[in-house]
Amino acid sequence: MTKPFIAGNWKMNTDSRSSVSLAEAVAARTTGLAGRQVDVALCPPFVYLGPVFRAVGNSSIAVGAQDVYFQPDGAFTGEVSVSMLKDMGCTYALCGHSERRHVIGESDELVNKKVTAAVSGGLLPILCVGELIEQRKAGRTTEVVTGQVKNGFAGLSAEKALAVTMAYEPVWAIGTGLTATPQQAQEVHALIRELIGRIYDSRLADEIRILYGGSAKPGNAAALMQEQDIDGLLVGGASLKADDFIDIIKAAV
Ligand code: PGA
């Protein structure tokens, strides 16, 4: 059994005050739990990474970025590098979140470059995959997720792949209140684990954590976490409320 992992993706929400108070509340109310029984990460907007890192202080809450660019430095206006994120205290970075793929237009190839750059620079990527509703309805979930996983890991050695956390986030469940049933999620998680086993080996497949994301909330967290291949949750909306996020953390242990 791997240690459960709960990550909060704040997306483009909070401000300088609320980001700090939310981080402080989560840190203060999960002592003894976070880092010991469950790994917890907060992914605030870039501009609040510094304040949130200071707010979590020496608690065991990790800080992650919502995105990262693959180039080390230079003329890439608006982008943020791996070393900048490390410098601000980040442990993780989301790569290929569905909003980056489908709203901003990131390709599998770009996502792979981000994952590769993150791992090489010592930042732990959380590689997000998931199908659109039309793709699910057309029976293409396996094909879509398989492509995203294979392309996401392309060129990564087994040693580097071990640094990756996977997140299965069916796009139709994100921010919609429509959660995948635990069985629907489990099916795709099992597929992802099998794929990793085929690309690398079964030991690596067993060790890599696979999070579920998409309208995770206190009311469904425990049931989702009970599934064999669900090792944690990537929480959007419910991570913006300290009470809800803390309840989800507690439901994971
Ligand atoms: P949600 O978002 O929990 O609000 O559905 C999850 C995510 O996009 O990571």
PDB file of C-alpha atoms and ligand atoms in Angstrom:
ATOM      1  CA  MET A   1       0.000   0.000   0.000  1.00  0.00           C
ATOM      2  CA  THR A   2       1.374   3.397  -0.994  1.00  0.00           C
ATOM      3  CA  LYS A   3       0.743   6.394   1.223  1.00  0.00           C
ATOM      4  CA  PRO A   4      -2.386   8.261   0.094  1.00  0.00           C
ATOM      5  CA  PHE A   5      -1.842  11.633  -1.538  1.00  0.00           C
ATOM      6  CA  ILE A   6      -4.324  14.516  -1.519  1.00  0.00           C
ATOM      7  CA  ALA A   7      -3.508  17.560  -3.644  1.00  0.00           C
ATOM      8  CA  GLY A   8      -5.519  20.760  -3.812  1.00  0.00           C
ATOM      9  CA  ASN A   9      -5.592  22.552  -7.155  1.00  0.00           C
ATOM     10  CA  TRP A  10      -6.746  26.093  -6.463  1.00  0.00           C
ATOM     11  CA  LYS A  11      -6.773  27.018 -10.164  1.00  0.00           C
ATOM     12  CA  MET A  12      -7.176  30.769 -10.796  1.00  0.00           C
ATOM     13  CA  ASN A  13      -8.728  31.446  -7.375  1.00  0.00           C
ATOM     14  CA  THR A  14      -7.824  33.113  -4.060  1.00  0.00           C
ATOM     15  CA  ASP A  15      -5.943  36.367  -3.434  1.00  0.00           C
ATOM     16  CA  SER A  16      -2.944  37.314  -1.323  1.00  0.00           C
ATOM     17  CA  ARG A  17      -4.922  37.127   1.905  1.00  0.00           C
ATOM     18  CA  SER A  18      -7.177  34.147   1.308  1.00  0.00           C
ATOM     19  CA  SER A  19      -4.349  32.027  -0.121  1.00  0.00           C
ATOM     20  CA  VAL A  20      -2.395  32.494   3.095  1.00  0.00           C
ATOM     21  CA  SER A  21      -5.335  31.928   5.437  1.00  0.00           C
ATOM     22  CA  LEU A  22      -6.408  28.791   3.548  1.00  0.00           C
ATOM     23  CA  ALA A  23      -2.862  27.384   3.656  1.00  0.00           C
ATOM     24  CA  GLU A  24      -2.519  28.230   7.346  1.00  0.00           C
ATOM     25  CA  ALA A  25      -5.817  26.549   8.181  1.00  0.00           C
ATOM     26  CA  VAL A  26      -4.938  23.369   6.298  1.00  0.00           C
ATOM     27  CA  ALA A  27      -1.480  23.213   7.898  1.00  0.00           C
ATOM     28  CA  ALA A  28      -2.751  23.901  11.422  1.00  0.00           C
ATOM     29  CA  ARG A  29      -5.582  21.391  11.259  1.00  0.00           C
ATOM     30  CA  THR A  30      -3.721  18.457   9.738  1.00  0.00           C
ATOM     31  CA  THR A  31      -0.724  18.240  12.061  1.00  0.00           C
ATOM     32  CA  GLY A  32       0.072  14.654  12.929  1.00  0.00           C
ATOM     33  CA  LEU A  33      -1.729  13.518   9.778  1.00  0.00           C
ATOM     34  CA  ALA A  34      -0.112  15.323   6.862  1.00  0.00           C
ATOM     35  CA  GLY A  35       3.209  13.817   5.874  1.00  0.00           C
ATOM     36  CA  ARG A  36       2.725  10.856   8.197  1.00  0.00           C
ATOM     37  CA  GLN A  37      -0.470   9.106   7.194  1.00  0.00           C
ATOM     38  CA  VAL A  38      -1.207  11.055   4.045  1.00  0.00           C
ATOM     39  CA  ASP A  39       0.833  13.298   1.759  1.00  0.00           C
ATOM     40  CA  VAL A  40      -0.810  16.676   1.208  1.00  0.00           C
ATOM     41  CA  ALA A  41       0.036  19.322  -1.371  1.00  0.00           C
ATOM     42  CA  LEU A  42      -1.433  22.734  -2.145  1.00  0.00           C
ATOM     43  CA  CYS A  43      -1.189  24.142  -5.668  1.00  0.00           C
ATOM     44  CA  PRO A  44      -1.925  27.873  -5.530  1.00  0.00           C
ATOM     45  CA  PRO A  45      -1.585  30.303  -8.440  1.00  0.00           C
ATOM     46  CA  PHE A  46       2.067  31.110  -9.272  1.00  0.00           C
ATOM     47  CA  VAL A  47       1.943  34.554  -7.686  1.00  0.00           C
ATOM     48  CA  TYR A  48       1.002  33.167  -4.277  1.00  0.00           C
ATOM     49  CA  LEU A  49       3.533  30.330  -4.169  1.00  0.00           C
ATOM     50  CA  GLY A  50       5.924  32.295  -1.945  1.00  0.00           C
ATOM     51  CA  PRO A  51       3.308  33.402   0.593  1.00  0.00           C
ATOM     52  CA  VAL A  52       1.721  29.930   0.666  1.00  0.00           C
ATOM     53  CA  PHE A  53       5.114  28.278   1.148  1.00  0.00           C
ATOM     54  CA  ARG A  54       5.737  30.587   4.111  1.00  0.00           C
ATOM     55  CA  ALA A  55       2.214  30.004   5.438  1.00  0.00           C
ATOM     56  CA  VAL A  56       2.629  26.231   5.582  1.00  0.00           C
ATOM     57  CA  GLY A  57       5.880  26.881   7.452  1.00  0.00           C
ATOM     58  CA  ASN A  58       7.517  23.791   8.828  1.00  0.00           C
ATOM     59  CA  SER A  59       4.367  21.696   8.605  1.00  0.00           C
ATOM     60  CA  SER A  60       4.522  18.669   6.325  1.00  0.00           C
ATOM     61  CA  ILE A  61       2.268  20.240   3.701  1.00  0.00           C
ATOM     62  CA  ALA A  62       3.986  20.398   0.327  1.00  0.00           C
ATOM     63  CA  VAL A  63       3.512  23.168  -2.197  1.00  0.00           C
ATOM     64  CA  GLY A  64       3.034  22.578  -5.909  1.00  0.00           C
ATOM     65  CA  ALA A  65       2.640  24.698  -9.015  1.00  0.00           C
ATOM     66  CA  GLN A  66      -0.264  24.360 -11.430  1.00  0.00           C
ATOM     67  CA  ASP A  67       2.011  24.331 -14.444  1.00  0.00           C
ATOM     68  CA  VAL A  68       5.675  24.674 -15.436  1.00  0.00           C
ATOM     69  CA  TYR A  69       7.592  25.483 -18.609  1.00  0.00           C
ATOM     70  CA  PHE A  70      10.232  23.123 -19.958  1.00  0.00           C
ATOM     71  CA  GLN A  71      12.927  25.636 -20.931  1.00  0.00           C
ATOM     72  CA  PRO A  72      15.463  26.480 -18.209  1.00  0.00           C
ATOM     73  CA  ASP A  73      15.445  30.255 -18.791  1.00  0.00           C
ATOM     74  CA  GLY A  74      15.344  32.864 -21.523  1.00  0.00           C
ATOM     75  CA  ALA A  75      12.887  34.743 -23.707  1.00  0.00           C
ATOM     76  CA  PHE A  76       9.643  32.930 -22.838  1.00  0.00           C
ATOM     77  CA  THR A  77       7.384  35.731 -21.685  1.00  0.00           C
ATOM     78  CA  GLY A  78       4.892  34.688 -19.071  1.00  0.00           C
ATOM     79  CA  GLU A  79       6.400  31.265 -18.428  1.00  0.00           C
ATOM     80  CA  VAL A  80       7.908  29.906 -15.211  1.00  0.00           C
ATOM     81  CA  SER A  81      10.801  27.433 -15.095  1.00  0.00           C
ATOM     82  CA  VAL A  82      11.496  24.367 -12.979  1.00  0.00           C
ATOM     83  CA  SER A  83      14.334  26.080 -11.124  1.00  0.00           C
ATOM     84  CA  MET A  84      12.142  29.107 -10.315  1.00  0.00           C
ATOM     85  CA  LEU A  85       9.524  26.814  -8.823  1.00  0.00           C
ATOM     86  CA  LYS A  86      12.146  24.919  -6.832  1.00  0.00           C
ATOM     87  CA  ASP A  87      13.502  28.254  -5.658  1.00  0.00           C
ATOM     88  CA  MET A  88      10.039  29.186  -4.317  1.00  0.00           C
ATOM     89  CA  GLY A  89       9.812  25.943  -2.349  1.00  0.00           C
ATOM     90  CA  CYS A  90       7.734  23.838  -4.729  1.00  0.00           C
ATOM     91  CA  THR A  91       7.893  20.068  -4.535  1.00  0.00           C
ATOM     92  CA  TYR A  92       5.353  19.292  -7.263  1.00  0.00           C
ATOM     93  CA  ALA A  93       4.036  20.700 -10.523  1.00  0.00           C
ATOM     94  CA  LEU A  94       0.864  19.715 -12.342  1.00  0.00           C
ATOM     95  CA  CYS A  95       1.581  18.882 -15.980  1.00  0.00           C
ATOM     96  CA  GLY A  96      -1.109  18.578 -18.619  1.00  0.00           C
ATOM     97  CA  HIS A  97      -4.091  19.518 -16.494  1.00  0.00           C
ATOM     98  CA  SER A  98      -7.201  19.250 -18.684  1.00  0.00           C
ATOM     99  CA  GLU A  99      -7.714  23.018 -18.578  1.00  0.00           C
ATOM    100  CA  ARG A 100      -4.203  23.455 -19.970  1.00  0.00           C
ATOM    101  CA  ARG A 101      -4.857  20.816 -22.622  1.00  0.00           C
ATOM    102  CA  HIS A 102      -8.365  21.852 -23.650  1.00  0.00           C
ATOM    103  CA  VAL A 103      -8.637  25.566 -22.822  1.00  0.00           C
ATOM    104  CA  ILE A 104      -5.056  26.668 -23.467  1.00  0.00           C
ATOM    105  CA  GLY A 105      -4.374  24.032 -26.138  1.00  0.00           C
ATOM    106  CA  GLU A 106      -1.359  22.105 -24.825  1.00  0.00           C
ATOM    107  CA  SER A 107      -0.361  19.046 -26.822  1.00  0.00           C
ATOM    108  CA  ASP A 108       0.837  15.680 -25.536  1.00  0.00           C
ATOM    109  CA  GLU A 109       4.264  16.608 -26.846  1.00  0.00           C
ATOM    110  CA  LEU A 110       4.424  19.811 -24.803  1.00  0.00           C
ATOM    111  CA  VAL A 111       3.134  18.009 -21.719  1.00  0.00           C
ATOM    112  CA  ASN A 112       5.873  15.392 -22.161  1.00  0.00           C
ATOM    113  CA  LYS A 113       8.518  18.125 -22.360  1.00  0.00           C
ATOM    114  CA  LYS A 114       7.197  19.603 -19.121  1.00  0.00           C
ATOM    115  CA  VAL A 115       7.177  16.236 -17.340  1.00  0.00           C
ATOM    116  CA  THR A 116      10.714  15.525 -18.548  1.00  0.00           C
ATOM    117  CA  ALA A 117      12.035  18.944 -17.538  1.00  0.00           C
ATOM    118  CA  ALA A 118      10.376  18.718 -14.131  1.00  0.00           C
ATOM    119  CA  VAL A 119      11.830  15.293 -13.323  1.00  0.00           C
ATOM    120  CA  SER A 120      15.270  16.272 -14.597  1.00  0.00           C
ATOM    121  CA  GLY A 121      15.234  19.359 -12.397  1.00  0.00           C
ATOM    122  CA  GLY A 122      14.068  17.548  -9.271  1.00  0.00           C
ATOM    123  CA  LEU A 123      10.456  18.737  -9.325  1.00  0.00           C
ATOM    124  CA  LEU A 124       7.841  15.988  -9.003  1.00  0.00           C
ATOM    125  CA  PRO A 125       5.331  16.131 -11.865  1.00  0.00           C
ATOM    126  CA  ILE A 126       1.675  15.242 -11.441  1.00  0.00           C
ATOM    127  CA  LEU A 127       0.784  14.123 -14.953  1.00  0.00           C
ATOM    128  CA  CYS A 128      -2.935  14.618 -15.629  1.00  0.00           C
ATOM    129  CA  VAL A 129      -4.867  12.611 -18.202  1.00  0.00           C
ATOM    130  CA  GLY A 130      -8.548  12.161 -18.959  1.00  0.00           C
ATOM    131  CA  GLU A 131     -11.150  11.917 -21.688  1.00  0.00           C
ATOM    132  CA  LEU A 132     -13.788  14.384 -22.850  1.00  0.00           C
ATOM    133  CA  ILE A 133     -17.471  13.457 -22.572  1.00  0.00           C
ATOM    134  CA  GLU A 134     -17.771  12.960 -26.353  1.00  0.00           C
ATOM    135  CA  GLN A 135     -14.800  10.599 -26.247  1.00  0.00           C
ATOM    136  CA  ARG A 136     -16.338   8.576 -23.401  1.00  0.00           C
ATOM    137  CA  LYS A 137     -19.681   8.416 -25.190  1.00  0.00           C
ATOM    138  CA  ALA A 138     -17.952   7.250 -28.341  1.00  0.00           C
ATOM    139  CA  GLY A 139     -16.259   4.437 -26.385  1.00  0.00           C
ATOM    140  CA  ARG A 140     -12.834   6.023 -26.836  1.00  0.00           C
ATOM    141  CA  THR A 141     -11.802   6.428 -23.175  1.00  0.00           C
ATOM    142  CA  THR A 142      -9.202   3.640 -23.287  1.00  0.00           C
ATOM    143  CA  GLU A 143      -7.695   4.900 -26.524  1.00  0.00           C
ATOM    144  CA  VAL A 144      -7.502   8.537 -25.336  1.00  0.00           C
ATOM    145  CA  VAL A 145      -6.059   7.751 -21.923  1.00  0.00           C
ATOM    146  CA  THR A 146      -3.607   5.225 -23.397  1.00  0.00           C
ATOM    147  CA  GLY A 147      -2.300   7.849 -25.813  1.00  0.00           C
ATOM    148  CA  GLN A 148      -1.939  10.483 -23.113  1.00  0.00           C
ATOM    149  CA  VAL A 149      -0.109   8.080 -20.783  1.00  0.00           C
ATOM    150  CA  LYS A 150       2.255   6.735 -23.460  1.00  0.00           C
ATOM    151  CA  ASN A 151       3.053  10.186 -24.794  1.00  0.00           C
ATOM    152  CA  GLY A 152       3.352  11.612 -21.293  1.00  0.00           C
ATOM    153  CA  PHE A 153       6.046   9.096 -20.317  1.00  0.00           C
ATOM    154  CA  ALA A 154       7.810   9.094 -23.699  1.00  0.00           C
ATOM    155  CA  GLY A 155      11.582   8.999 -23.335  1.00  0.00           C
ATOM    156  CA  LEU A 156      11.556   8.771 -19.521  1.00  0.00           C
ATOM    157  CA  SER A 157      13.795   6.129 -17.965  1.00  0.00           C
ATOM    158  CA  ALA A 158      12.275   3.896 -15.290  1.00  0.00           C
ATOM    159  CA  GLU A 159      14.251   5.764 -12.660  1.00  0.00           C
ATOM    160  CA  LYS A 160      12.787   9.088 -13.796  1.00  0.00           C
ATOM    161  CA  ALA A 161       9.296   7.658 -14.240  1.00  0.00           C
ATOM    162  CA  LEU A 162       9.274   6.794 -10.558  1.00  0.00           C
ATOM    163  CA  ALA A 163       9.155  10.526  -9.764  1.00  0.00           C
ATOM    164  CA  VAL A 164       5.830  10.915 -11.575  1.00  0.00           C
ATOM    165  CA  THR A 165       2.427  10.929  -9.893  1.00  0.00           C
ATOM    166  CA  MET A 166      -0.470  10.230 -12.250  1.00  0.00           C
ATOM    167  CA  ALA A 167      -3.866  11.907 -12.060  1.00  0.00           C
ATOM    168  CA  TYR A 168      -6.896  10.560 -13.885  1.00  0.00           C
ATOM    169  CA  GLU A 169      -9.336  13.401 -14.342  1.00  0.00           C
ATOM    170  CA  PRO A 170     -12.255  12.686 -16.662  1.00  0.00           C
ATOM    171  CA  VAL A 171     -12.865  16.106 -18.196  1.00  0.00           C
ATOM    172  CA  TRP A 172     -16.640  15.735 -17.891  1.00  0.00           C
ATOM    173  CA  ALA A 173     -16.300  15.385 -14.112  1.00  0.00           C
ATOM    174  CA  ILE A 174     -14.144  18.458 -13.537  1.00  0.00           C
ATOM    175  CA  GLY A 175     -15.971  21.321 -11.876  1.00  0.00           C
ATOM    176  CA  THR A 176     -19.313  19.902 -13.005  1.00  0.00           C
ATOM    177  CA  GLY A 177     -20.469  18.213  -9.819  1.00  0.00           C
ATOM    178  CA  LEU A 178     -20.588  14.984 -11.880  1.00  0.00           C
ATOM    179  CA  THR A 179     -18.167  12.605 -10.228  1.00  0.00           C
ATOM    180  CA  ALA A 180     -17.104   9.413 -11.936  1.00  0.00           C
ATOM    181  CA  THR A 181     -18.461   6.518  -9.934  1.00  0.00           C
ATOM    182  CA  PRO A 182     -15.788   4.712  -7.953  1.00  0.00           C
ATOM    183  CA  GLN A 183     -16.114   1.825 -10.449  1.00  0.00           C
ATOM    184  CA  GLN A 184     -15.716   4.089 -13.487  1.00  0.00           C
ATOM    185  CA  ALA A 185     -12.646   5.676 -11.921  1.00  0.00           C
ATOM    186  CA  GLN A 186     -11.199   2.322 -10.827  1.00  0.00           C
ATOM    187  CA  GLU A 187     -11.499   0.930 -14.359  1.00  0.00           C
ATOM    188  CA  VAL A 188      -9.365   3.704 -15.807  1.00  0.00           C
ATOM    189  CA  HIS A 189      -6.920   3.670 -12.876  1.00  0.00           C
ATOM    190  CA  ALA A 190      -6.395  -0.057 -13.445  1.00  0.00           C
ATOM    191  CA  LEU A 191      -5.810   0.645 -17.139  1.00  0.00           C
ATOM    192  CA  ILE A 192      -3.211   3.316 -16.305  1.00  0.00           C
ATOM    193  CA  ARG A 193      -1.410   0.989 -13.905  1.00  0.00           C
ATOM    194  CA  GLU A 194      -1.390  -1.771 -16.476  1.00  0.00           C
ATOM    195  CA  LEU A 195       0.021   0.595 -19.095  1.00  0.00           C
ATOM    196  CA  ILE A 196       2.816   1.688 -16.773  1.00  0.00           C
ATOM    197  CA  GLY A 197       3.515  -1.973 -16.068  1.00  0.00           C
ATOM    198  CA  ARG A 198       3.793  -2.603 -19.791  1.00  0.00           C
ATOM    199  CA  ILE A 199       5.978   0.442 -20.486  1.00  0.00           C
ATOM    200  CA  TYR A 200       8.237  -0.244 -17.475  1.00  0.00           C
ATOM    201  CA  ASP A 201       7.592  -3.098 -15.072  1.00  0.00           C
ATOM    202  CA  SER A 202       5.099  -4.201 -12.472  1.00  0.00           C
ATOM    203  CA  ARG A 203       7.150  -2.953  -9.528  1.00  0.00           C
ATOM    204  CA  LEU A 204       7.113   0.558 -10.921  1.00  0.00           C
ATOM    205  CA  ALA A 205       3.423   0.249 -11.767  1.00  0.00           C
ATOM    206  CA  ASP A 206       2.712  -0.683  -8.156  1.00  0.00           C
ATOM    207  CA  GLU A 207       4.768   2.177  -6.754  1.00  0.00           C
ATOM    208  CA  ILE A 208       3.424   5.034  -8.861  1.00  0.00           C
ATOM    209  CA  ARG A 209       0.515   6.799  -7.227  1.00  0.00           C
ATOM    210  CA  ILE A 210      -2.572   7.428  -9.327  1.00  0.00           C
ATOM    211  CA  LEU A 211      -4.898  10.184  -8.110  1.00  0.00           C
ATOM    212  CA  TYR A 212      -8.493  10.668  -9.157  1.00  0.00           C
ATOM    213  CA  GLY A 213      -9.777  14.165  -9.873  1.00  0.00           C
ATOM    214  CA  GLY A 214     -13.167  15.509 -10.879  1.00  0.00           C
ATOM    215  CA  SER A 215     -15.660  16.852  -8.349  1.00  0.00           C
ATOM    216  CA  ALA A 216     -13.997  15.026  -5.452  1.00  0.00           C
ATOM    217  CA  LYS A 217     -15.625  16.170  -2.224  1.00  0.00           C
ATOM    218  CA  PRO A 218     -16.051  15.089   1.402  1.00  0.00           C
ATOM    219  CA  GLY A 219     -19.142  13.053   0.492  1.00  0.00           C
ATOM    220  CA  ASN A 220     -17.434  10.851  -2.113  1.00  0.00           C
ATOM    221  CA  ALA A 221     -13.768  10.859  -1.034  1.00  0.00           C
ATOM    222  CA  ALA A 222     -13.890   7.746   1.144  1.00  0.00           C
ATOM    223  CA  ALA A 223     -15.736   5.671  -1.459  1.00  0.00           C
ATOM    224  CA  LEU A 224     -13.300   6.678  -4.191  1.00  0.00           C
ATOM    225  CA  MET A 225     -10.308   5.984  -1.951  1.00  0.00           C
ATOM    226  CA  GLN A 226     -11.595   2.494  -1.255  1.00  0.00           C
ATOM    227  CA  GLU A 227     -10.934   1.414  -4.816  1.00  0.00           C
ATOM    228  CA  GLN A 228      -7.821  -0.660  -5.235  1.00  0.00           C
ATOM    229  CA  ASP A 229      -6.030   1.539  -7.755  1.00  0.00           C
ATOM    230  CA  ILE A 230      -7.059   4.951  -6.412  1.00  0.00           C
ATOM    231  CA  ASP A 231      -4.152   6.223  -4.314  1.00  0.00           C
ATOM    232  CA  GLY A 232      -5.308   9.761  -3.741  1.00  0.00           C
ATOM    233  CA  LEU A 233      -7.331  12.698  -5.005  1.00  0.00           C
ATOM    234  CA  LEU A 234      -6.640  15.858  -6.966  1.00  0.00           C
ATOM    235  CA  VAL A 235      -9.216  18.272  -5.617  1.00  0.00           C
ATOM    236  CA  GLY A 236     -10.287  21.491  -7.305  1.00  0.00           C
ATOM    237  CA  GLY A 237     -13.387  23.287  -6.016  1.00  0.00           C
ATOM    238  CA  ALA A 238     -13.504  21.543  -2.654  1.00  0.00           C
ATOM    239  CA  SER A 239      -9.864  22.458  -1.941  1.00  0.00           C
ATOM    240  CA  LEU A 240     -10.861  26.128  -1.686  1.00  0.00           C
ATOM    241  CA  LYS A 241     -12.810  25.504   1.504  1.00  0.00           C
ATOM    242  CA  ALA A 242     -10.604  24.548   4.432  1.00  0.00           C
ATOM    243  CA  ASP A 243     -13.328  22.447   6.089  1.00  0.00           C
ATOM    244  CA  ASP A 244     -14.046  20.436   2.962  1.00  0.00           C
ATOM    245  CA  PHE A 245     -10.410  19.923   2.064  1.00  0.00           C
ATOM    246  CA  ILE A 246      -9.541  18.806   5.594  1.00  0.00           C
ATOM    247  CA  ASP A 247     -12.494  16.390   5.599  1.00  0.00           C
ATOM    248  CA  ILE A 248     -11.198  14.933   2.332  1.00  0.00           C
ATOM    249  CA  ILE A 249      -7.710  14.546   3.831  1.00  0.00           C
ATOM    250  CA  LYS A 250      -9.209  12.741   6.816  1.00  0.00           C
ATOM    251  CA  ALA A 251     -11.322  10.515   4.565  1.00  0.00           C
ATOM    252  CA  ALA A 252      -8.159   9.375   2.791  1.00  0.00           C
ATOM    253  CA  VAL A 253      -6.512   7.749   5.824  1.00  0.00           C
TER     254      VAL A 253
HETATM  255  P1  PGA B   1     -12.813  19.858  -9.377  1.00  0.00           P
HETATM  256  O1  PGA B   1     -11.437  20.035 -10.157  1.00  0.00           O
HETATM  257  O2  PGA B   1     -12.514  19.104  -8.109  1.00  0.00           O
HETATM  258  O3  PGA B   1     -13.307  21.246  -9.128  1.00  0.00           O
HETATM  259  O4  PGA B   1     -13.720  19.075 -10.287  1.00  0.00           O
HETATM  260  C1  PGA B   1     -10.460  19.023 -10.174  1.00  0.00           C
HETATM  261  C2  PGA B   1      -9.280  19.445 -11.013  1.00  0.00           C
HETATM  262  O5  PGA B   1      -9.473  20.073 -12.060  1.00  0.00           O
HETATM  263  O6  PGA B   1      -8.111  19.196 -10.666  1.00  0.00           O
END
